[in-house]
Coordinates of C-alpha atoms and ligand atoms in Angstrom, one line a residue:
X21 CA 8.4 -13.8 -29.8
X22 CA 11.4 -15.4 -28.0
X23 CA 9.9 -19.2 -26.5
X24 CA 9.0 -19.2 -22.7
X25 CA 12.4 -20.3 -21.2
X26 CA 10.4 -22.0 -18.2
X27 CA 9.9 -25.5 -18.5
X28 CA 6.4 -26.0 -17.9
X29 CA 7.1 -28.7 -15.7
X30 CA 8.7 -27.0 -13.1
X31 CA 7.0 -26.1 -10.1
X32 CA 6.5 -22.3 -9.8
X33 CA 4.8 -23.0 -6.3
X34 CA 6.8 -25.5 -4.3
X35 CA 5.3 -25.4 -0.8
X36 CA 7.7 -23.6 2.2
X37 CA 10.2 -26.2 2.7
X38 CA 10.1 -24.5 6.3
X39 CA 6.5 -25.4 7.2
X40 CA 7.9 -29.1 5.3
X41 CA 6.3 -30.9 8.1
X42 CA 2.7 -29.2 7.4
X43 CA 3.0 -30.0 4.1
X44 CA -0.8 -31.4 2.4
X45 CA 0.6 -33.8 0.4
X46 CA -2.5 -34.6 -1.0
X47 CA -3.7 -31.0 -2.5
X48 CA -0.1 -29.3 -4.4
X49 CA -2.7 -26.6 -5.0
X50 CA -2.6 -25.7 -1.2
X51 CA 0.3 -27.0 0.1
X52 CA -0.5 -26.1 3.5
X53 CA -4.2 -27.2 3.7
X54 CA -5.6 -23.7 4.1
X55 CA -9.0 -24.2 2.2
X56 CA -10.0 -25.9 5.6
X57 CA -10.4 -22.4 7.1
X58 CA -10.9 -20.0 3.8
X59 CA -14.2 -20.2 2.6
X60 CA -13.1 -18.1 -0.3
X61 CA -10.4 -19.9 -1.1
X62 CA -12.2 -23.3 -1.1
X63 CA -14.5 -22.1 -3.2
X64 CA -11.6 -20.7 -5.5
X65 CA -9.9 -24.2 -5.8
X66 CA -13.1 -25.9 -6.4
X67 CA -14.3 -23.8 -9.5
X68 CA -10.4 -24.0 -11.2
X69 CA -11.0 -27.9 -10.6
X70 CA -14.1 -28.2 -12.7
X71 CA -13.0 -25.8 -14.8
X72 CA -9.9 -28.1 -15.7
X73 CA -11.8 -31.2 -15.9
X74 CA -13.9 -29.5 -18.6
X75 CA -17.0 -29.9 -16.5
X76 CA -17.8 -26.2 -16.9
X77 CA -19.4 -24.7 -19.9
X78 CA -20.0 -20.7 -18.3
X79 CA -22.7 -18.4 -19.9
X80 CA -21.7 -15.7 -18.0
X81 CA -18.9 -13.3 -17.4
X82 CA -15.8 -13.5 -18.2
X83 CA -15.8 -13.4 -21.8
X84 CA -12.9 -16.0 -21.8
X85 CA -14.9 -18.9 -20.5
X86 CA -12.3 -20.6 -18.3
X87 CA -10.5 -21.3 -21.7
X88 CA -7.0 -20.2 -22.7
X89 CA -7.5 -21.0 -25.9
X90 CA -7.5 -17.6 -27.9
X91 CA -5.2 -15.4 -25.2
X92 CA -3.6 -18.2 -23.2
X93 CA -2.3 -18.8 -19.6
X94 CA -3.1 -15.1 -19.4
X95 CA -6.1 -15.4 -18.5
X96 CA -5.6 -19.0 -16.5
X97 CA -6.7 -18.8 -12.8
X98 CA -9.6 -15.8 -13.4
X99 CA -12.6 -16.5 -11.7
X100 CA -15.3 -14.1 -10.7
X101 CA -16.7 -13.4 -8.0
X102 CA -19.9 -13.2 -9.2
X103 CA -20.8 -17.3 -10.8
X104 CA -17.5 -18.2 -10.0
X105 CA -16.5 -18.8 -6.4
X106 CA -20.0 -17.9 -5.4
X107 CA -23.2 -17.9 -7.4
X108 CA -24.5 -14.7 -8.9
X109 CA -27.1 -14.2 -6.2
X110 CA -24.0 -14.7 -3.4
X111 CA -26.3 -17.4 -2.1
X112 CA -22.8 -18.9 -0.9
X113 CA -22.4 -16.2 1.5
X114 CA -18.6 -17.1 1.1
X115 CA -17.3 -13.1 0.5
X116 CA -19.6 -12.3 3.8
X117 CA -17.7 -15.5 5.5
X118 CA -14.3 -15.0 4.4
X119 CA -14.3 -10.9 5.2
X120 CA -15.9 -11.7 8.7
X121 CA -13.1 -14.6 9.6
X122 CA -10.5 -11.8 8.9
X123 CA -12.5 -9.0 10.9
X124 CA -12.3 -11.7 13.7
X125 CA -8.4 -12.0 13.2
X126 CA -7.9 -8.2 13.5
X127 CA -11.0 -7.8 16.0
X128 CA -12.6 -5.7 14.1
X129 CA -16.5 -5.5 13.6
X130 CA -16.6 -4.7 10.1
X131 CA -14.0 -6.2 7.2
X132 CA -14.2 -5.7 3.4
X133 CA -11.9 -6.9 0.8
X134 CA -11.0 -4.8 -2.0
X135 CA -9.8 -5.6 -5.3
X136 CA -9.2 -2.0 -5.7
X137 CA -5.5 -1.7 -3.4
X138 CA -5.5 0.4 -0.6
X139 CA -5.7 3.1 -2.8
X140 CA -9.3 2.1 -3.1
X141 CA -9.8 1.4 0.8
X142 CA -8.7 4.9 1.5
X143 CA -11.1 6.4 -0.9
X144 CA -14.2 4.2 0.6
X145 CA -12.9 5.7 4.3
X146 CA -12.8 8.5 3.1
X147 CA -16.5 8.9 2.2
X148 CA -17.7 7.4 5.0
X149 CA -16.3 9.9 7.9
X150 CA -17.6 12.7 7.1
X151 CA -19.5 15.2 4.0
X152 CA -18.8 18.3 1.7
X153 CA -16.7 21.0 3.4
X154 CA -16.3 19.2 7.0
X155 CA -12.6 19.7 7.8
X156 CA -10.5 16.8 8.4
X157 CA -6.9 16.1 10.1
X158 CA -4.8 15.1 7.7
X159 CA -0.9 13.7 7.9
X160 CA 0.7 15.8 4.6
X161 CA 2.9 12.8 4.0
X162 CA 0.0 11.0 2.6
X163 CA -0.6 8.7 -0.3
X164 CA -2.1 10.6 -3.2
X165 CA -4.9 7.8 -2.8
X166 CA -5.8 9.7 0.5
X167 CA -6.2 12.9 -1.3
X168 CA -7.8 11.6 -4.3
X169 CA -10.3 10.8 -1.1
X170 CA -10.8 13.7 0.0
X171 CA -11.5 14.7 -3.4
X172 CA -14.2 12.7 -3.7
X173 CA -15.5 13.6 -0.6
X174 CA -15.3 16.8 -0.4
X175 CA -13.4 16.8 2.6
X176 CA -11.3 19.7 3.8
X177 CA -7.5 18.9 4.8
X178 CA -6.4 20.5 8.0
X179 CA -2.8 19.2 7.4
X180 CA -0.2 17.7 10.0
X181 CA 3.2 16.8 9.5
X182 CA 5.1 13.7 10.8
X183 CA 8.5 14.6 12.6
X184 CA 11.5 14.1 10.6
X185 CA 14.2 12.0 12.2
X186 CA 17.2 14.4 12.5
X187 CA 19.4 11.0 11.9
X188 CA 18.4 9.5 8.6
X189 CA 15.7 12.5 7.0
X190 CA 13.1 10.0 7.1
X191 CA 9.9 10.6 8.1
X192 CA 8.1 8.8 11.6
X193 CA 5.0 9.0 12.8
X194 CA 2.5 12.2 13.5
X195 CA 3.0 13.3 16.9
X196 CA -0.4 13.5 18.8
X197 CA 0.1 16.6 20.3
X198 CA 0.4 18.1 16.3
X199 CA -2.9 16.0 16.0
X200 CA -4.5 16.9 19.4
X201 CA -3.9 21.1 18.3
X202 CA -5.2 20.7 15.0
X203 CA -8.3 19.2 16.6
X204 CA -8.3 21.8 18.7
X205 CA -8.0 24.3 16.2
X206 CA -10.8 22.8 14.1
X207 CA -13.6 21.9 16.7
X208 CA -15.7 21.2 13.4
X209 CA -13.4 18.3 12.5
X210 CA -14.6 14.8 11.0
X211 CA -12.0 12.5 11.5
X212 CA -7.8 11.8 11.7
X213 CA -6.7 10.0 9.1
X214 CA -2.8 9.3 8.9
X215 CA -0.3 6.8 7.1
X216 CA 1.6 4.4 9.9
X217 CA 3.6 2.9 9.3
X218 CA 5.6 5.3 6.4
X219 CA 6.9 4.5 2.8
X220 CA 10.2 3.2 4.8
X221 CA 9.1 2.0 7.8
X222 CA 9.0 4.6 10.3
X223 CA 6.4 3.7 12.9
X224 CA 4.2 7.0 15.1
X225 CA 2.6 6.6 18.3
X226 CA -0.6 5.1 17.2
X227 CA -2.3 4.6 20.6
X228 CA -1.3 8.6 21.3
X229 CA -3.3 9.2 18.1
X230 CA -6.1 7.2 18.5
X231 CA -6.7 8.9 22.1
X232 CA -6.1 12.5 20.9
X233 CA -9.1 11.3 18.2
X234 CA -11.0 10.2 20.7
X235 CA -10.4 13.0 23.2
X236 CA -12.0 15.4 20.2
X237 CA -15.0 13.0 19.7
X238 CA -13.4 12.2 15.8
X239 CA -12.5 8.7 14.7
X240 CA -8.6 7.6 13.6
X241 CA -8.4 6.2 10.0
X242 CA -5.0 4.9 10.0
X243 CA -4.0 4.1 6.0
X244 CA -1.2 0.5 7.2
X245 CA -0.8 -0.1 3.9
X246 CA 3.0 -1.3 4.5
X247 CA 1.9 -3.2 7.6
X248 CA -0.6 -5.9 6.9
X249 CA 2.2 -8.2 9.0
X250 CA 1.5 -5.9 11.9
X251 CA 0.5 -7.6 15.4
X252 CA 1.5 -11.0 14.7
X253 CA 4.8 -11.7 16.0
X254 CA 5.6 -9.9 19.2
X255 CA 8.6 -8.4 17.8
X256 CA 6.8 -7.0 15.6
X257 CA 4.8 -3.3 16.3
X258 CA 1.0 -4.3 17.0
X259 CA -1.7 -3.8 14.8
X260 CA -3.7 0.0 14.3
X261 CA -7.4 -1.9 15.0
X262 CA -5.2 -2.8 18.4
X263 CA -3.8 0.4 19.4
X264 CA -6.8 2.2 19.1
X265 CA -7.8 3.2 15.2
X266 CA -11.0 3.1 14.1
X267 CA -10.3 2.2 10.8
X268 CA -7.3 0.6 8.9
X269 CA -7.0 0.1 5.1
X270 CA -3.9 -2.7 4.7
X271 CA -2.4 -3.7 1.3
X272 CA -2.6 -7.6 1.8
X273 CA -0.8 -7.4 -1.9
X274 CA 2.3 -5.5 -0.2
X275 CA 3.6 -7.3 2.5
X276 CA 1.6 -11.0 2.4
X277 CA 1.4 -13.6 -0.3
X278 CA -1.7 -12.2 -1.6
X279 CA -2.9 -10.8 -5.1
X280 CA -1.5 -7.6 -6.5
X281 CA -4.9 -5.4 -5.5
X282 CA -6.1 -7.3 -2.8
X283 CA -6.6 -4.9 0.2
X284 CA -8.6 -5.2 3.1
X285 CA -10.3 -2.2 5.4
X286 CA -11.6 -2.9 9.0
X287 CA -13.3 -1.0 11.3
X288 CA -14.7 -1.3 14.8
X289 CA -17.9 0.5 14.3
X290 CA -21.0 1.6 16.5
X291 CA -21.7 -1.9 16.2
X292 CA -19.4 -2.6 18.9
X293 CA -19.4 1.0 20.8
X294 CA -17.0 2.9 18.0
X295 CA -17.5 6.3 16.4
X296 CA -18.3 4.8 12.3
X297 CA -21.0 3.8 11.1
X298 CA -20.8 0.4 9.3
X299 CA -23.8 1.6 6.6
X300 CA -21.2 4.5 5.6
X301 CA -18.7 2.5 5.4
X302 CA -20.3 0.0 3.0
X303 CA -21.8 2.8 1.1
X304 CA -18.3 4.1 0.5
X305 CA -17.1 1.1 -0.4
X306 CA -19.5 0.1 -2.8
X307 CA -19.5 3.2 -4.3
X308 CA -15.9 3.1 -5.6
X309 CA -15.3 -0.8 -5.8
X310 CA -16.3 -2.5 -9.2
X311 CA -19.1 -4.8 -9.5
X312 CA -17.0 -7.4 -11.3
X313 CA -14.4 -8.5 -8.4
X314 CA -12.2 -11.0 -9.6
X315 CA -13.1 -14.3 -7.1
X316 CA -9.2 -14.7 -7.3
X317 CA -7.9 -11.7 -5.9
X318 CA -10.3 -12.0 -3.0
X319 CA -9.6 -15.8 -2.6
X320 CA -6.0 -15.0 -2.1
X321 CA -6.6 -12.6 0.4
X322 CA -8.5 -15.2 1.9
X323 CA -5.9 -17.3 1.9
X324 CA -3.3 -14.9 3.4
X325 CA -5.4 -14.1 6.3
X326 CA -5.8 -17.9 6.8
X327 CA -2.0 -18.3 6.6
X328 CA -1.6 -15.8 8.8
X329 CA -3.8 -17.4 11.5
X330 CA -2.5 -20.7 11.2
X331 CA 1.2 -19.7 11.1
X332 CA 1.3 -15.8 11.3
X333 CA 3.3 -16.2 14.0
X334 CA 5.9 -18.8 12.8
X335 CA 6.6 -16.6 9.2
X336 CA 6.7 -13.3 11.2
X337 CA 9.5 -14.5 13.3
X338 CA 11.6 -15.9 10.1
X339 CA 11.1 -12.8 8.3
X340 CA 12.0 -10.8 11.4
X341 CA 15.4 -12.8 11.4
X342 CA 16.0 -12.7 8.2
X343 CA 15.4 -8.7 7.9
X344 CA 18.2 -8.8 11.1
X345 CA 20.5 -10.5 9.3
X346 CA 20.5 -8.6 6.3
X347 CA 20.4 -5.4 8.6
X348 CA 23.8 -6.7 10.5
X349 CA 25.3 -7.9 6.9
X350 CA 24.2 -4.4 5.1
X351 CA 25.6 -2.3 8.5
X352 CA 29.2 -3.9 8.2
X353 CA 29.7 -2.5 4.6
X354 CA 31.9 0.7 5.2
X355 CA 29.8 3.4 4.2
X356 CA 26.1 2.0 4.2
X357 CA 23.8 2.8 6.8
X358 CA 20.9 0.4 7.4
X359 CA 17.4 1.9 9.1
X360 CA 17.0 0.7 12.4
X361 CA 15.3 1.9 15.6
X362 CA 16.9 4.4 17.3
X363 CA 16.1 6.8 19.9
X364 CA 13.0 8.9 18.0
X365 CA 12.5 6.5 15.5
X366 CA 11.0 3.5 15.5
X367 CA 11.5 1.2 12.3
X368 CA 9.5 -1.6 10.9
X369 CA 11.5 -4.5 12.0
X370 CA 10.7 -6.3 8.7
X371 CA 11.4 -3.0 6.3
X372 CA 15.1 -3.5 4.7
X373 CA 15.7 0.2 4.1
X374 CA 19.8 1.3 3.3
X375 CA 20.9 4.5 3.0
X376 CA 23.5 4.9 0.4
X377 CA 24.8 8.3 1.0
X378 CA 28.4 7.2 2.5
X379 CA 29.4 4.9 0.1
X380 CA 28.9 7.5 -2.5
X381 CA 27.2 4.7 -5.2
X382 CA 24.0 6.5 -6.3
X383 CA 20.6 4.5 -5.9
X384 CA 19.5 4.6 -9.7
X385 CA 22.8 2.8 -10.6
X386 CA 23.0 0.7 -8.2
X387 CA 19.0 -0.4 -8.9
X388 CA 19.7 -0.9 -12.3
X389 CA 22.2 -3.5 -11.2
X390 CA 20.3 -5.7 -9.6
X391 CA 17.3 -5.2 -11.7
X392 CA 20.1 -6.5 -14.1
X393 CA 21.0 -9.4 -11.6
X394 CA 17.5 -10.4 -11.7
X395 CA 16.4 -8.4 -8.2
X396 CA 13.9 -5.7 -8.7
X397 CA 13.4 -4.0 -5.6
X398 CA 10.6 -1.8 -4.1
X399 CA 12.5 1.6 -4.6
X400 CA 15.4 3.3 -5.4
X401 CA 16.9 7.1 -5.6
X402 CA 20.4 9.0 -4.8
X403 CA 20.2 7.8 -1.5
X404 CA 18.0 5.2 -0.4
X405 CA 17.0 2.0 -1.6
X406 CA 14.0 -0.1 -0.1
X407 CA 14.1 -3.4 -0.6
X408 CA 10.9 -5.4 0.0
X409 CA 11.3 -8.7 2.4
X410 CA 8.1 -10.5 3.2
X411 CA 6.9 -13.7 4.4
X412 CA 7.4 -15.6 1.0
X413 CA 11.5 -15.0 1.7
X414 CA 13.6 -17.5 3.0
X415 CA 17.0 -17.2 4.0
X416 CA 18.4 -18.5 0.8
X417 CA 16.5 -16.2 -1.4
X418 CA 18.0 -12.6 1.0
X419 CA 21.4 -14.2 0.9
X420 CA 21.7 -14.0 -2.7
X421 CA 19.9 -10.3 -2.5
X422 CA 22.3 -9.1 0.1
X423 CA 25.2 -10.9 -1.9
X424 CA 24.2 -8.9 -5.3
X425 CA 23.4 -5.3 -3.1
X426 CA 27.0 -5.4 -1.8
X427 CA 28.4 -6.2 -5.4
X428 CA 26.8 -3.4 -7.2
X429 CA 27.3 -0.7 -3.8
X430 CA 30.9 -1.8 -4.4
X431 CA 30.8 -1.3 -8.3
X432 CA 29.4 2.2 -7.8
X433 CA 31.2 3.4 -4.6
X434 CA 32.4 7.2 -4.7
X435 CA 33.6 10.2 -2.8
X436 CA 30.6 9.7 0.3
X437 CA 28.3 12.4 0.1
X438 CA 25.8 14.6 2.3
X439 CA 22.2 12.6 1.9
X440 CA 19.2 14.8 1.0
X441 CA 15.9 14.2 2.3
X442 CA 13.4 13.7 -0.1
X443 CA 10.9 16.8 -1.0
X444 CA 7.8 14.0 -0.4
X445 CA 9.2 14.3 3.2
X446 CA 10.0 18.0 3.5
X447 CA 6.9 19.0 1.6
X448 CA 5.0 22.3 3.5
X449 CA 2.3 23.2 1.4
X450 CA 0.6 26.6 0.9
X451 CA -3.0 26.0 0.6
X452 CA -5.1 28.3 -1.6
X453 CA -8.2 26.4 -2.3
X454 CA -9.9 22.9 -1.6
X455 CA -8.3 19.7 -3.2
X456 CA -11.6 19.4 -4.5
X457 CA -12.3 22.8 -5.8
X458 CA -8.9 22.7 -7.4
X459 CA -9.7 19.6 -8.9
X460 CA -13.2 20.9 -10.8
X461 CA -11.9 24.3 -11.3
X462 CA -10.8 25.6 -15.1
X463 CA -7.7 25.2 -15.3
X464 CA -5.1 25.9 -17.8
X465 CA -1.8 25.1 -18.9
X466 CA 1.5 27.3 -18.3
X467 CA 5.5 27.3 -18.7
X468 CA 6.7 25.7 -15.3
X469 CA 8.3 29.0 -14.3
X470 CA 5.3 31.0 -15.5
X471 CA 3.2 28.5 -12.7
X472 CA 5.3 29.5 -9.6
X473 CA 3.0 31.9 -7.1
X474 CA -0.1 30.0 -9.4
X475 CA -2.3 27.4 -7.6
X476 CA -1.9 23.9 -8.9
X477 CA -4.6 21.8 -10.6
X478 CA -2.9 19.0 -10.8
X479 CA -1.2 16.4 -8.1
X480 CA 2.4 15.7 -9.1
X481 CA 4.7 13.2 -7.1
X482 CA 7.6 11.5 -7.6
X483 CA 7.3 8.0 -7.9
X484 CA 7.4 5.7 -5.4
X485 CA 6.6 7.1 -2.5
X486 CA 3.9 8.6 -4.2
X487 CA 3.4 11.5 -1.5
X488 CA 1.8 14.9 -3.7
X489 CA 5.0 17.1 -3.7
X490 CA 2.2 19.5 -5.2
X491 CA -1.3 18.4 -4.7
X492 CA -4.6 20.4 -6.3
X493 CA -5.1 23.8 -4.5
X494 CA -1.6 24.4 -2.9
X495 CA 0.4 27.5 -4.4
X496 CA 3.3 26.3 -7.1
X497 CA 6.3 27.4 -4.8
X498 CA 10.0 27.8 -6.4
X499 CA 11.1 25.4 -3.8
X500 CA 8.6 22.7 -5.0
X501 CA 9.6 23.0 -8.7
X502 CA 12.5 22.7 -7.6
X503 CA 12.0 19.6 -5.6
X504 CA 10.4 18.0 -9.0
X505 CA 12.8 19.1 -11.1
X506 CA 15.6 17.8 -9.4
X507 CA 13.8 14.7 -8.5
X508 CA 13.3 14.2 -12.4
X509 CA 17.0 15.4 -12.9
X510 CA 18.2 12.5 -10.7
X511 CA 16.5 9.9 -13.0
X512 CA 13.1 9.7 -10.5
X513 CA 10.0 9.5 -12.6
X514 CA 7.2 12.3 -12.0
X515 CA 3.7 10.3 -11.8
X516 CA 0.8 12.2 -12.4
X517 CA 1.5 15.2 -14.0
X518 CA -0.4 16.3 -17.3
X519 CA 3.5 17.0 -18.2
X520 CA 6.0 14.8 -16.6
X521 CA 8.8 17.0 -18.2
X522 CA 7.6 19.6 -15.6
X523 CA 8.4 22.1 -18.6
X524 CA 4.7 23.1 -18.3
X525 CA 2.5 22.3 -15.5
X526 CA -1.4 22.9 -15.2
X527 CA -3.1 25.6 -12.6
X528 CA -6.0 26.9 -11.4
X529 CA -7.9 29.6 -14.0
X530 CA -7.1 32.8 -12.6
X531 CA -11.0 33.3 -12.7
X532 CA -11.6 29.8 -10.5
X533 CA -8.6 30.9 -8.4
X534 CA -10.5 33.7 -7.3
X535 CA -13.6 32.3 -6.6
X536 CA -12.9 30.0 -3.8
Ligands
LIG7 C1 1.0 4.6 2.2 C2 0.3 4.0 1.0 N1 -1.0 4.0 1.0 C3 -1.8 3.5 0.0 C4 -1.1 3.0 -1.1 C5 -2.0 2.4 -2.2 O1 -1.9 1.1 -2.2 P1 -2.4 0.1 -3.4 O2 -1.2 0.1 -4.3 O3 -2.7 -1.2 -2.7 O4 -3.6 0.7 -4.0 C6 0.3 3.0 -1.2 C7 0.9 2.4 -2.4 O5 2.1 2.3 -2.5 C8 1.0 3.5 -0.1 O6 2.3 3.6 -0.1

């Protein structure tokens, strides 16, 4: 192995020189002196502090001990939930504390965090609004986490599709007069459950939602994984829990200085004159989170939502600038089209979506550029590139991003071209069974041609956004395979299928087929 490069002395954590003023100089473990209001995270700093002065000697999980002896830093920083930031018996109450500080943030009655992503938030929802065989309003533009839900559940997906903007191909929000005939058309209905804001940004009418929901009797689940920043800068769109929803599962790992899997759901429940019940909701959770949380992932969430309430505001309104300034920077390149609101669309104001089409450079090359620049970014095909800007930016830091995006656009510029919207966007499925039904059915493996007209067993997605192009139970249709193949063709990797070549796929028994 190559030695570490990084000098082990060198800060990795520097506090924001932009908050310099705010600065705990006495704590460079928490620069900003947010254990004073994060019970989690208190507890956090406090365990990692005995456990480095050696006055720690666990007989308990994890099997490393605090000690980096055998694997090394790997393993620095883990600390249970369970005796680690609290005792086994949770006599602390700390979790309880820290999740009902940040259901007082968002105003809701009922918070969780999840070390299990939104993807596990969705799937907790999802067993908590409703049982086997109810229907349920769906948004087809879905995370596959969402359908994995309704797998579990049992749920029935009465599907909706979000408008896509004639402009740019991408998708907005669900309109609630789709939501408010589909409720109409399915009297028996559980529950709404849609994804607002989208993959890139686009933002629906969240208050129309929640009130065609509530017009039918049925609760609105809104899946904000992309928008845990919502509702705290007034530029900024507000918040699902204040337009309306019921419930909202947020990725604190996407858009805050959190943990990668640290998610959070709330709810306003009957508790406080909503349609949930907070005993499903638990159940649910519980159900499909694990019984080991890491104490580290859930301290850092902690921590975000006490950054957020100490200085949401301030680090909403730099990121906002700093998204504008890229936006104004990006637009002036001849050819490259930046997402902004326009009339039917509204955008994230912090999403840094560009749309490569007219300068002809193809999103794959131009990716592999900066990946080769040393900037990674959230997504990339032909056409569009999503770069993630977030609170831990600061203007120095999307400088040199904007600097190394208009090098490589300008290394890779062509004849300007005609963009294509993605299939995850244009997706209209034929539904033959359940999701579920489909998922337990035999099934059996086929030549990719052989599985048009078959129903698929499997969910098969391109990679991010990770919307189903062909989710369990719809008919294989040419123009899906299609869609796959030439989103594989392009470079795009296929998640999820038994055969990511797509040369076989895997459907529905004809036996199983016909039973549903
Ligand atoms: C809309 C949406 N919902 C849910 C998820 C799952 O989130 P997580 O990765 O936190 O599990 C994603 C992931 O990208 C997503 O895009």
């Amino acid at each position: 192995m190559p030695a570490d490069p990084i000098d082990p002395a060198t800060p990795i954590n520097p506090g924001d020189p932009e908050l310099g003023d705010r600065l705990d100089p006495g704590d460079p473990r928490d620069p900003l002196g947010l254990r004073r209001d994060a019970p989690l995270l208190d507890a956090w700093l406090s365990f990692t502090s005995a456990a480095r002065a050696g006055r720690l000697t666990p007989f308990t999980i994890p099997g490393h001990k605090q000690r980096t002896g055998l694997v090394g830093e790997v393993v620095s920083g883990d600390v249970p939930l369970y005796a680690g930031v609290d005792t086994m018996k949770q006599s602390g109450g700390v979790l309880a504390e820290a999740e009902r500080r940040a259901g007082q943030l968002w105003g809701a009655d009922w918070c969780r965090f999840s070390v299990g992503g939104s993807t596990h938030g969705n799937q907790a929802v999802a067993l908590a609004v409703g049982s086997p065989g109810r229907p349920v309003v769906v948004s087809r533009t879905l995370h596959r986490s969402v359908l994995l839900g309704l797998v579990l559940a049992g749920l029935d997906p009465v599907w909706v599709r979000p408008e896509l903007d004639p402009v740019t191909g991408l998708p907005g929000g669900v309109a609630p007069a789709a939501v408010a005939a589909a409720l109409a058309a399915h009297p028996d209905a559980c529950a709404v459950m849609v994804g607002d804001p989208s993959y890139a940004g686009g933002c629906g009418d969240v208050v129309g939602l929640a009130a065609a929901a509530h017009a039918a009797g049925v609760p609105l689940v809104v899946d904000a994984a992309w928008a845990a920043h919502f509702g705290f800068h007034p530029d900024l769109p507000p918040h699902a829990l204040a337009c309306g929803a019921d419930a909202v599962v947020t990725s604190a790992h996407k858009t805050l200085p959190a943990w990668s899997q640290a998610a959070i759901v709330l709810a306003r429940t009957t508790r406080s004159g909503g349609l949930l019940d907070p005993d499903r909701l638990d159940r649910g959770f519980e159900a499909t989170h694990t019984t080991s949380p890491t104490g580290t992932i859930l301290a850092s969430t902690d921590a975000a939502r006490a950054l957020l309430a100490a200085h949401g505001k301030e680090l909403c309104g730099r990121l906002v600038r700093l998204v504008a300034g890229a936006r104004s920077q990006l637009a002036a390149v001849p050819g490259l089209a930046v997402l902004e609101s326009h009339p039917g669309l509204a955008v994230d104001p912090a999403k840094l979506v560009v749309q490569l089409a007219g300068t002809g450079a193809h999103g794959h090359a131009v990716e592999a550029d900066l990946i080769a620049a040393g900037f990674p970014v959230e997504m990339a095909d032909r056409d569009t590139l999503i770069a993630m800007v977030t609170l831990a930016d600061d203007a120095d830091t999307v400088a040199a991003f904007v600097d190394a995006l208009v090098s490589a656009v300008e290394r890779h510029r062509g004849p300007a071209r005609t963009a294509a919207p993605s299939s995850a966007w244009t997706v209209d499925p034929i539904v033959a069974m359940s999701p579920r039904a489909a998922f337990f059915a035999a099934h059996e493996q086929v030549a990719g041609d052989a599985a048009v007209g078959r129903v698929s067993a499997e969910l098969i997605c391109p990679y991010p956004p990770g919307v189903p192009v062909l989710a369990p139970g719809e008919v294989v249709t040419a123009e899906a395979l299609a869609a796959l193949r030439a989103a594989r063709a392009d470079g795009g990797r296929i998640a999820y299928a038994a055969d990511p070549t797509l040369a076989t796929l895997q459907v529905v028994a004809v036996t199983d087929a016909a039973r549903d």
